[in-house]
């Protein structure tokens, strides 16, 4: 286990102990340990190997033992026993606004409440209002909070779903009874927000696969279990459906359950137009609905199905009926979509100089280790004081610090470089830094963090930022936070036009909370000549992984390698970074 995983387990232990009503010193020790680990610069593994955990603040012997076990074995029996000793639904109650560990414990001890459903029923029965320390008002607040949670409970950000789906897929892949398997549905199509996770498996022994699927660790509840399908609620509160089919049916089932519904409808129509029938069981030589194996046209994979219908293969990301059919019929080809491994770095990121967690040295080392060519440090500008934005003096110091880091790479003969930069705030009347300051930076991202309520005003500010010759790109253009906050009101088309006219790039912010600009808008922006930059907006080292997410969203937006600036090597990138300034 790495540092972050260990910290997550310790945090959970702290919470579970609180739910048990353990003494506050003990629980606080765990929460403190989380902070210490989060702030730790070096390798935790190394500290463990050298038996130096005791040097960390507040790490007594018991804690050292537990961390050592976690790091070396990846498991901690103490944690598993602790989890098993509490009702599984209890931690979820903590997510209800206004309920802390003390209150949840009281609800459990006095009323036997161990799930959202029981809590809701108790509210309706008026039992919560009568409970000491709660009252009428907090009872109605709890009901409101439950309703709020429900509204979002069935929608999840892509990353949260991937994190739980990928290990399950790996398990299925290793199962002796599984022939082929895949995710399907909106997850496979890389939608930014998904309802439930879909898995598809082909097997000669469905019941063995289903049994193992519903009995995997960490499942909250089993919603349904049949001979060839099952539905469960995973630990993260996300529903997952599994379907098991015979291997001859697998390509057809995969195409069907990948969707989208809109895409499937057109596929079925094309089949009908050819005197065929397409459904989840096959493509049949038939004018009626059927699943007669004798009529099935054999297809080894999805590409065969597309070919039978006179189409080139359409990757899952494009199956939204957003123009893919027009592109691939009558011998047409899709553009070769970008691959995330073609990305050479990210041009909008933060360090511990503003609101990021890591040092310049750690950031450079991580990017270098991932085989990237460059990484821009674009910390916040001074107006973002809540994010510890840099003033002119600190910006100058940071440039110097970055120069020193780069010298050490040059000395080792490495071509890797950090790039200097700023995520400069777009203020009411101009940018937070003057042109001269911006001209001294490698990379300038301009972002609107405090929008106006007037859409025309927002549009005007962004257009002006694009017109500045020292601004390379606009960051998270619409400001949306998925499942949390809508985009601010503005005329996106007008801003895209301004970017096209001035040669300003637009960021595809790859944070799973943002994915901003939305994938639906990229085809049009690209056709107007606007280049995309896929940026991690990293505040932590593990945010570097967002490159893969962002590239998937760019694929969904039909973008190719040539459309994305940060596929360029460093020398080619430097030329492009200079281009707008020369024109301006
Ligand atoms: P989600 O889960 O809401 O994010 O979206 P999907 O697309 O994953 O939808 P889901 O899980 O309900 O079903 C998976 C796929 O199965 C869906 O993309 C297309 C296919 N499918 C399900 N129901 C129907 C249907 O009534 N008609 C057609 N043509 N396809 C369907
Ligand atoms: Ca789904
Ligand atoms: Ca589903
Ligand atoms: Zn920002």
XYZ file of C-alpha atoms and ligand atoms in Angstrom:
618
model
C 0.000 0.000 0.000
C 1.207 3.489 -0.695
C 1.011 6.562 1.495
C -2.424 7.703 0.318
C -3.972 4.279 0.734
C -2.524 3.924 4.224
C -3.801 7.390 5.142
C -7.280 6.471 3.900
C -7.351 3.330 6.062
C -6.158 5.220 9.143
C -8.822 7.876 8.586
C -11.474 5.183 8.363
C -10.221 3.547 11.549
C -10.499 6.899 13.330
C -14.083 7.310 12.183
C -15.054 3.742 13.066
C -13.572 4.173 16.550
C -15.578 7.365 16.972
C -18.712 5.467 15.974
C -17.877 2.929 18.651
C -17.534 5.734 21.186
C -13.839 5.102 21.840
C -11.877 7.613 23.859
C -11.251 10.823 21.899
C -7.463 10.723 22.368
C -7.306 7.428 20.586
C -9.498 8.518 17.680
C -7.672 11.825 17.340
C -4.359 9.986 17.059
C -5.598 8.363 13.843
C -6.879 11.582 12.329
C -3.591 13.280 13.193
C -1.683 10.439 11.575
C -3.628 11.029 8.349
C -2.457 14.633 8.273
C 1.120 13.665 9.019
C 1.126 11.129 6.172
C -0.463 13.620 3.787
C 2.303 16.081 4.541
C 5.058 13.467 4.286
C 7.595 14.282 1.573
C 9.656 11.126 1.269
C 8.692 7.519 0.732
C 6.670 5.804 3.443
C 8.001 2.429 2.348
C 11.520 3.604 2.999
C 10.629 4.808 6.502
C 9.068 1.426 7.214
C 12.029 -0.495 5.819
C 14.416 1.545 7.927
C 12.164 1.206 10.987
C 12.012 4.990 11.345
C 8.231 5.468 11.644
C 8.754 6.546 15.259
C 10.255 9.788 13.950
C 6.825 10.868 12.701
C 4.895 13.129 15.038
C 2.439 11.227 17.222
C 3.349 7.758 15.879
C 3.396 5.538 18.969
C 4.242 1.867 18.857
C 0.697 0.643 18.164
C 0.367 2.996 15.213
C 3.825 2.067 13.892
C 2.863 -1.616 13.955
C -0.357 -1.001 12.067
C 1.286 1.159 9.397
C 4.063 -1.400 8.962
C 1.520 -4.183 8.481
C -0.417 -2.091 5.944
C 2.659 -1.123 3.950
C 4.172 -4.601 3.897
C 1.067 -6.799 3.517
C -1.545 -4.426 2.084
C -4.000 -5.591 4.766
C -4.737 -4.978 8.412
C -6.708 -7.610 10.345
C -7.430 -5.070 13.103
C -9.184 -2.819 10.551
C -11.192 -5.686 9.071
C -12.337 -6.833 12.503
C -13.242 -3.290 13.464
C -15.295 -2.882 10.294
C -17.025 -6.217 10.843
C -17.890 -5.272 14.426
C -20.119 -2.402 13.278
C -23.286 -2.540 11.148
C -22.197 -1.905 7.529
C -24.766 0.854 6.989
C -23.516 2.993 9.867
C -20.634 4.900 8.206
C -22.993 5.994 5.389
C -25.076 7.848 7.985
C -22.110 10.141 8.598
C -22.578 11.515 5.095
C -25.891 13.043 6.140
C -25.393 16.704 6.805
C -25.491 17.447 10.535
C -24.810 13.908 11.733
C -21.420 13.381 13.372
C -20.099 10.189 14.952
C -21.589 11.012 18.389
C -25.094 11.473 17.013
C -24.898 8.424 14.774
C -23.784 6.358 17.773
C -26.687 7.655 19.828
C -29.178 6.860 17.052
C -27.790 3.365 16.871
C -27.532 2.721 20.609
C -30.924 4.094 21.544
C -33.080 3.429 18.492
C -31.218 0.633 16.706
C -30.845 2.791 13.582
C -28.182 1.377 11.255
C -29.310 2.441 7.787
C -30.663 5.409 5.870
C -34.026 3.650 5.493
C -34.437 3.113 9.238
C -33.427 6.679 9.930
C -35.995 7.989 7.479
C -38.728 5.803 8.963
C -37.852 6.995 12.472
C -38.083 10.619 11.305
C -41.509 9.995 9.820
C -42.607 8.297 13.043
C -41.429 11.317 15.039
C -39.043 9.244 17.162
C -36.019 11.396 16.302
C -37.702 14.583 17.505
C -38.311 12.924 20.851
C -34.693 11.846 21.240
C -32.603 13.891 23.656
C -30.253 16.253 21.820
C -32.218 16.138 18.535
C -35.672 17.769 18.576
C -38.268 18.688 15.964
C -35.987 20.977 13.989
C -33.099 18.577 13.529
C -35.584 15.833 12.594
C -36.871 17.862 9.666
C -33.289 18.860 8.742
C -32.338 15.175 8.608
C -35.285 14.421 6.318
C -34.223 17.236 4.000
C -30.645 15.976 3.970
C -31.782 12.439 3.112
C -33.869 13.760 0.218
C -30.874 15.768 -1.024
C -28.606 12.750 -0.882
C -31.145 10.599 -2.734
C -31.313 13.075 -5.548
C -27.614 12.571 -6.240
C -27.278 9.026 -4.983
C -28.028 7.516 -8.349
C -25.505 9.693 -10.210
C -21.773 9.327 -9.845
C -18.712 10.984 -11.300
C -16.826 8.838 -13.803
C -13.702 8.593 -11.671
C -15.576 7.372 -8.590
C -17.138 4.627 -10.706
C -13.857 3.682 -12.412
C -12.057 3.342 -9.099
C -14.468 0.633 -7.976
C -15.135 -0.922 -11.400
C -11.562 -1.539 -12.528
C -10.519 -3.866 -9.674
C -13.746 -5.858 -10.125
C -13.061 -6.179 -13.837
C -9.555 -7.433 -13.034
C -11.038 -10.064 -10.716
C -13.506 -11.171 -13.366
C -10.694 -11.390 -15.903
C -8.814 -13.750 -13.607
C -11.834 -15.937 -12.854
C -11.419 -19.488 -14.236
C -15.020 -19.554 -15.520
C -14.800 -16.243 -17.369
C -14.042 -16.403 -21.105
C -14.367 -12.724 -22.035
C -15.395 -9.730 -19.951
C -15.762 -5.975 -20.167
C -17.468 -3.020 -18.631
C -20.412 -1.777 -20.704
C -22.926 1.071 -20.477
C -22.083 4.688 -19.779
C -18.822 3.750 -18.030
C -17.436 2.121 -21.163
C -18.639 5.127 -23.156
C -16.649 7.333 -20.725
C -19.600 9.516 -19.768
C -18.634 12.230 -17.259
C -21.459 11.192 -14.925
C -22.881 7.707 -14.774
C -25.947 6.050 -13.272
C -24.866 2.478 -12.657
C -21.882 0.317 -13.607
C -22.487 -2.491 -16.097
C -20.326 -5.598 -16.420
C -20.630 -8.210 -19.135
C -19.091 -11.682 -19.019
C -19.168 -14.711 -21.281
C -18.976 -18.059 -19.551
C -20.027 -21.698 -19.699
C -20.729 -21.617 -15.991
C -22.763 -18.492 -15.230
C -23.817 -19.509 -11.725
C -20.200 -19.764 -10.512
C -19.448 -16.264 -11.826
C -22.654 -14.825 -10.337
C -21.967 -16.421 -6.950
C -18.486 -14.932 -6.783
C -19.698 -11.541 -7.982
C -22.336 -11.208 -5.257
C -20.021 -12.471 -2.527
C -17.031 -10.201 -3.244
C -15.879 -8.226 -0.203
C -17.190 -4.726 0.348
C -20.658 -5.171 -1.134
C -23.378 -3.216 0.685
C -26.335 -5.216 -0.519
C -27.468 -7.645 -3.218
C -30.461 -6.188 -5.064
C -31.121 -9.118 -7.377
C -29.555 -12.449 -8.185
C -30.699 -14.654 -11.028
C -29.193 -17.384 -13.205
C -27.511 -15.062 -15.667
C -27.578 -11.654 -14.026
C -27.135 -9.928 -10.712
C -27.317 -6.412 -9.313
C -25.489 -5.214 -6.236
C -24.793 -2.001 -4.370
C -21.034 -1.628 -4.037
C -19.342 -0.234 -0.953
C -19.164 3.209 -2.516
C -22.964 3.229 -2.823
C -22.838 2.673 -6.578
C -25.069 0.065 -8.214
C -23.404 -2.505 -10.446
C -25.161 -4.887 -12.842
C -23.536 -8.069 -14.118
C -24.800 -10.071 -17.057
C -23.422 -13.430 -18.122
C -23.957 -14.716 -21.664
C -22.725 -17.526 -23.875
C -19.552 -16.642 -25.744
C -21.233 -16.669 -29.196
C -23.612 -13.982 -27.957
C -20.905 -11.905 -26.308
C -20.184 -9.380 -29.106
C -23.887 -8.686 -29.583
C -24.546 -8.326 -25.861
C -21.495 -6.083 -25.519
C -22.675 -3.806 -28.322
C -26.220 -3.742 -26.923
C -25.308 -3.050 -23.290
C -22.678 -0.492 -24.175
C -25.398 1.630 -25.759
C -26.150 4.406 -25.885
C -29.821 3.741 -26.377
C -29.837 6.380 -29.115
C -26.909 4.695 -30.872
C -28.550 1.258 -30.548
C -31.754 2.492 -32.147
C -29.904 3.552 -35.301
C -28.025 0.225 -35.380
C -31.313 -1.685 -35.199
C -32.793 0.463 -37.966
C -29.801 -0.239 -40.208
C -30.231 -3.943 -39.575
C -33.938 -3.807 -40.412
C -33.183 -1.896 -43.603
C -31.016 -4.879 -44.636
C -33.688 -7.445 -43.791
C -31.893 -8.356 -40.559
C -32.686 -8.217 -36.862
C -30.223 -6.933 -34.267
C -30.740 -7.457 -30.555
C -28.698 -8.375 -27.497
C -28.586 -12.051 -28.610
C -27.365 -11.642 -32.141
C -27.708 -10.302 -35.641
C -30.222 -12.582 -37.348
C -31.282 -13.277 -40.941
C -34.899 -12.629 -40.119
C -37.670 -10.114 -40.688
C -39.057 -10.691 -37.197
C -37.813 -10.540 -33.640
C -35.934 -13.780 -32.953
C -33.106 -15.397 -31.031
C -32.949 -18.553 -33.133
C -29.260 -19.611 -33.230
C -29.734 -21.134 -36.684
C -30.439 -17.660 -38.105
C -27.581 -15.873 -36.360
C -24.828 -14.326 -38.488
C -21.564 -15.279 -36.758
C -19.569 -12.298 -35.478
C -16.337 -12.697 -33.528
C -16.339 -9.200 -32.106
C -18.081 -5.846 -32.300
C -16.106 -4.835 -35.388
C -17.724 -7.754 -37.258
C -21.190 -6.482 -36.334
C -20.405 -3.000 -37.611
C -18.955 -4.531 -40.785
C -22.109 -6.611 -41.398
C -24.087 -3.373 -41.241
C -21.752 -1.646 -43.698
C -19.992 0.449 -41.059
C -16.437 0.908 -39.828
C -15.848 0.188 -36.152
C -17.027 2.943 -33.813
C -15.150 3.185 -30.479
C -17.439 3.163 -27.409
C -16.747 6.827 -26.575
C -18.402 7.913 -29.826
C -21.557 5.806 -29.548
C -23.889 8.683 -28.709
C -25.554 9.174 -32.109
C -23.632 12.433 -32.377
C -22.594 12.030 -35.995
C -20.743 8.711 -35.837
C -23.000 7.069 -38.425
C -22.554 9.789 -41.006
C -18.798 9.444 -40.507
C -18.525 5.669 -40.943
C -21.112 4.761 -43.568
C -20.312 4.215 -47.244
C -16.630 3.600 -46.706
C -16.072 6.604 -44.403
C -13.505 6.456 -41.624
C -13.419 8.052 -38.211
C -10.485 10.256 -37.335
C -7.860 8.405 -35.308
C -8.771 9.535 -31.803
C -6.123 10.678 -29.349
C -4.567 8.087 -26.991
C -3.686 9.207 -23.490
C -0.153 7.836 -23.894
C 0.420 10.497 -26.559
C 0.256 13.231 -23.911
C 3.673 14.610 -22.967
C 2.726 16.718 -19.945
C 0.136 19.013 -18.432
C 0.118 22.807 -18.669
C -2.069 23.771 -15.697
C -1.022 22.476 -12.269
C -0.425 23.628 -8.732
C 2.316 23.141 -6.149
C 2.617 23.830 -2.433
C 3.485 27.412 -3.353
C -0.297 27.977 -3.650
C -2.988 25.405 -2.841
C -1.299 22.232 -4.114
C 0.224 19.723 -1.731
C 3.591 18.883 -3.230
C 6.971 20.515 -3.590
C 8.433 21.454 -6.947
C 11.040 18.704 -6.533
C 8.407 16.027 -5.837
C 6.287 17.193 -8.763
C 9.232 17.107 -11.153
C 10.352 13.699 -9.911
C 6.876 12.246 -10.349
C 6.369 13.670 -13.848
C 9.829 12.512 -14.875
C 9.200 9.040 -13.496
C 5.971 8.804 -15.489
C 8.043 9.430 -18.608
C 6.543 12.842 -19.323
C 8.571 15.514 -21.077
C 7.387 18.606 -19.188
C 5.059 19.816 -16.457
C 3.959 23.411 -16.026
C 3.609 24.852 -12.536
C 0.831 27.438 -12.813
C 0.020 28.387 -9.262
C -2.722 30.851 -8.426
C -2.179 34.585 -8.728
C -2.411 37.029 -5.823
C -6.182 37.748 -6.102
C -6.873 34.101 -5.147
C -5.712 34.764 -1.593
C -7.874 31.921 -0.219
C -5.746 29.599 -2.396
C -2.517 31.245 -1.197
C -2.000 32.946 -4.580
C 1.486 34.219 -5.398
C 2.336 37.916 -5.420
C 5.063 39.317 -7.669
C 7.844 38.630 -5.186
C 6.904 34.990 -4.604
C 6.334 34.462 -8.314
C 9.889 35.662 -8.967
C 11.203 33.370 -6.221
C 9.307 30.453 -7.669
C 10.746 31.049 -11.125
C 14.196 30.910 -9.560
C 13.349 27.699 -7.675
C 12.072 26.100 -10.889
C 15.276 27.138 -12.670
C 17.268 25.275 -10.022
C 15.146 22.137 -10.344
C 15.617 22.240 -14.105
C 19.375 22.639 -13.724
C 19.516 19.390 -11.808
C 17.727 17.585 -14.656
C 19.973 19.199 -17.240
C 23.018 18.159 -15.196
C 21.850 14.544 -15.370
C 21.464 14.835 -19.114
C 17.673 14.618 -18.906
C 15.433 16.620 -21.254
C 12.635 16.791 -18.702
C 11.723 20.337 -17.626
C 9.297 22.068 -15.320
C 7.747 25.082 -17.018
C 7.155 28.323 -15.142
C 3.682 29.775 -15.234
C 0.623 31.212 -13.606
C -3.081 30.493 -13.447
C -3.795 34.168 -13.541
C -7.164 35.347 -12.284
C -9.476 37.071 -14.712
C -10.712 40.017 -12.680
C -13.502 42.476 -13.300
C -11.327 44.746 -15.369
C -8.408 42.763 -16.642
C -5.918 40.205 -15.449
C -4.342 39.928 -12.010
C -0.797 40.398 -13.446
C 0.443 42.960 -15.959
C 1.709 41.982 -19.412
C 5.343 42.369 -18.452
C 4.991 39.824 -15.649
C 3.098 37.396 -17.870
C 5.701 37.797 -20.624
C 8.311 36.443 -18.217
C 6.511 33.117 -17.782
C 6.612 30.022 -19.979
C 2.893 29.225 -19.680
C -0.073 31.465 -18.847
C -3.511 30.037 -18.083
C -6.239 32.609 -17.493
C -9.200 31.526 -15.375
C -12.368 33.144 -14.136
C -12.792 32.160 -10.506
C -15.271 34.776 -9.321
C -17.915 35.135 -12.041
C -20.495 37.865 -12.347
C -24.215 37.132 -12.246
C -24.446 38.883 -15.604
C -23.750 36.491 -18.510
C -22.679 39.279 -20.854
C -20.158 40.474 -18.293
C -18.636 36.965 -17.965
C -18.424 36.650 -21.735
C -16.765 40.056 -22.016
C -14.134 39.210 -19.360
C -13.233 35.900 -21.010
C -13.063 37.434 -24.493
C -10.744 40.152 -23.195
C -8.527 37.529 -21.581
C -8.333 35.658 -24.900
C -7.340 38.880 -26.640
C -4.316 39.303 -24.381
C -1.241 38.184 -26.374
C 0.385 36.744 -23.231
C -2.508 34.426 -22.376
C -1.926 30.995 -23.901
C -5.179 29.373 -22.850
C -8.398 29.774 -20.899
C -8.764 27.426 -17.917
C -11.967 25.561 -16.933
C -13.954 27.881 -19.165
C -17.479 27.371 -17.774
C -16.602 26.778 -14.112
C -18.924 23.809 -13.690
C -18.392 21.262 -10.892
C -20.121 18.023 -11.850
C -22.988 17.070 -9.515
C -22.220 20.159 -7.440
C -22.427 23.399 -9.353
C -23.682 24.380 -12.802
C -21.602 26.221 -15.369
C -21.698 29.968 -14.994
C -23.923 31.769 -17.390
C -22.024 32.969 -20.424
C -22.033 32.863 -24.215
C -19.673 29.939 -24.805
C -19.837 30.320 -28.584
C -18.696 33.931 -28.402
C -15.728 32.945 -26.231
C -14.836 30.050 -28.547
C -14.976 32.459 -31.497
C -12.646 34.857 -29.686
C -10.207 32.014 -29.014
C -10.319 30.985 -32.664
C -9.678 34.557 -33.785
C -6.771 35.159 -31.409
C -5.097 31.726 -31.474
C -5.885 31.155 -27.801
C -6.130 27.522 -26.727
C -8.959 26.153 -24.622
C -8.292 23.820 -21.750
C -9.999 20.501 -21.342
C -9.688 20.425 -17.585
C -9.222 16.727 -16.797
C -10.244 16.917 -13.157
C -13.147 14.463 -12.829
C -15.121 17.205 -11.090
C -14.825 19.460 -14.107
C -14.183 17.919 -17.541
C -14.575 21.493 -18.707
C -14.985 22.331 -21.646
C -17.736 19.733 -22.052
C -17.101 17.010 -24.665
C -20.232 17.955 -26.594
C -18.682 21.308 -27.530
C -15.265 20.213 -28.762
C -16.110 19.132 -32.295
C -17.405 22.605 -33.094
C -14.513 24.369 -31.345
C -12.006 22.207 -33.213
C -13.708 22.882 -36.546
C -13.306 26.592 -35.852
C -9.566 25.981 -35.446
C -9.282 26.100 -31.658
C -6.611 23.849 -30.142
C -7.267 21.833 -26.999
C -4.949 21.425 -23.995
C -5.689 18.472 -21.708
C -4.680 19.661 -18.242
C -4.688 17.826 -14.917
C -5.110 20.961 -12.786
C -3.167 18.727 -10.388
C -3.067 19.640 -6.716
C -1.746 16.201 -5.628
C 0.603 13.695 -7.235
C -2.199 11.220 -7.841
C -3.987 13.867 -9.919
C -1.406 13.135 -12.615
C -3.636 10.131 -13.377
C -6.267 12.538 -14.680
C -4.410 12.629 -18.014
C -6.037 9.305 -18.881
C -9.497 10.579 -17.886
C -9.095 13.799 -19.842
C -7.891 11.986 -22.933
C -11.016 9.792 -22.759
C -13.205 12.892 -22.667
C -11.227 14.367 -25.580
C -11.891 11.140 -27.503
C -15.561 11.604 -26.713
C -15.204 15.055 -28.233
C -13.745 13.516 -31.442
C -10.296 15.015 -30.883
C -7.146 13.620 -32.473
C -3.504 13.942 -31.557
C -3.143 16.926 -33.889
C -5.938 18.798 -32.079
C -4.225 18.603 -28.698
C -1.295 20.893 -27.923
C 0.247 18.839 -25.140
C 0.957 15.936 -27.442
C 3.841 18.078 -28.739
C 7.410 17.469 -27.635
C 8.967 20.217 -25.534
C 10.822 21.977 -28.403
C 7.676 21.998 -30.577
C 5.606 23.172 -27.619
C 8.011 26.048 -26.974
C 7.576 27.193 -30.574
C 3.791 27.162 -30.159
C 4.009 28.979 -26.815
C 5.917 31.760 -28.580
C 3.598 31.949 -31.597
C 0.781 34.044 -30.134
C 3.182 36.461 -28.477
C 4.950 37.100 -31.772
C 1.647 37.852 -33.503
C 0.374 39.988 -30.615
P -26.499 5.081 -16.995
O -26.315 3.797 -16.305
O -27.782 5.748 -16.691
O -25.360 6.025 -16.797
O -26.527 4.834 -18.579
P -26.303 3.475 -19.389
O -26.154 3.882 -20.812
O -25.220 2.679 -18.792
O -27.707 2.774 -19.247
P -28.163 1.428 -18.534
O -27.245 1.020 -17.451
O -29.591 1.657 -18.159
O -28.169 0.366 -19.700
C -26.967 -0.041 -20.313
C -27.148 -0.076 -21.800
O -28.115 -1.050 -22.162
C -27.662 1.197 -22.432
O -26.635 2.120 -22.699
C -28.281 0.691 -23.685
C -28.811 -0.640 -23.330
N -30.246 -0.560 -23.036
C -30.815 -0.636 -21.840
N -32.149 -0.493 -21.952
C -32.408 -0.323 -23.255
C -33.600 -0.116 -24.027
O -34.708 -0.066 -23.510
N -33.445 0.028 -25.373
C -32.220 -0.017 -25.974
N -32.145 0.153 -27.304
N -31.111 -0.189 -25.302
C -31.187 -0.354 -23.953
Ca -25.167 1.868 -16.658
Ca -27.391 -0.898 -15.806
Zn -8.630 27.296 -11.373
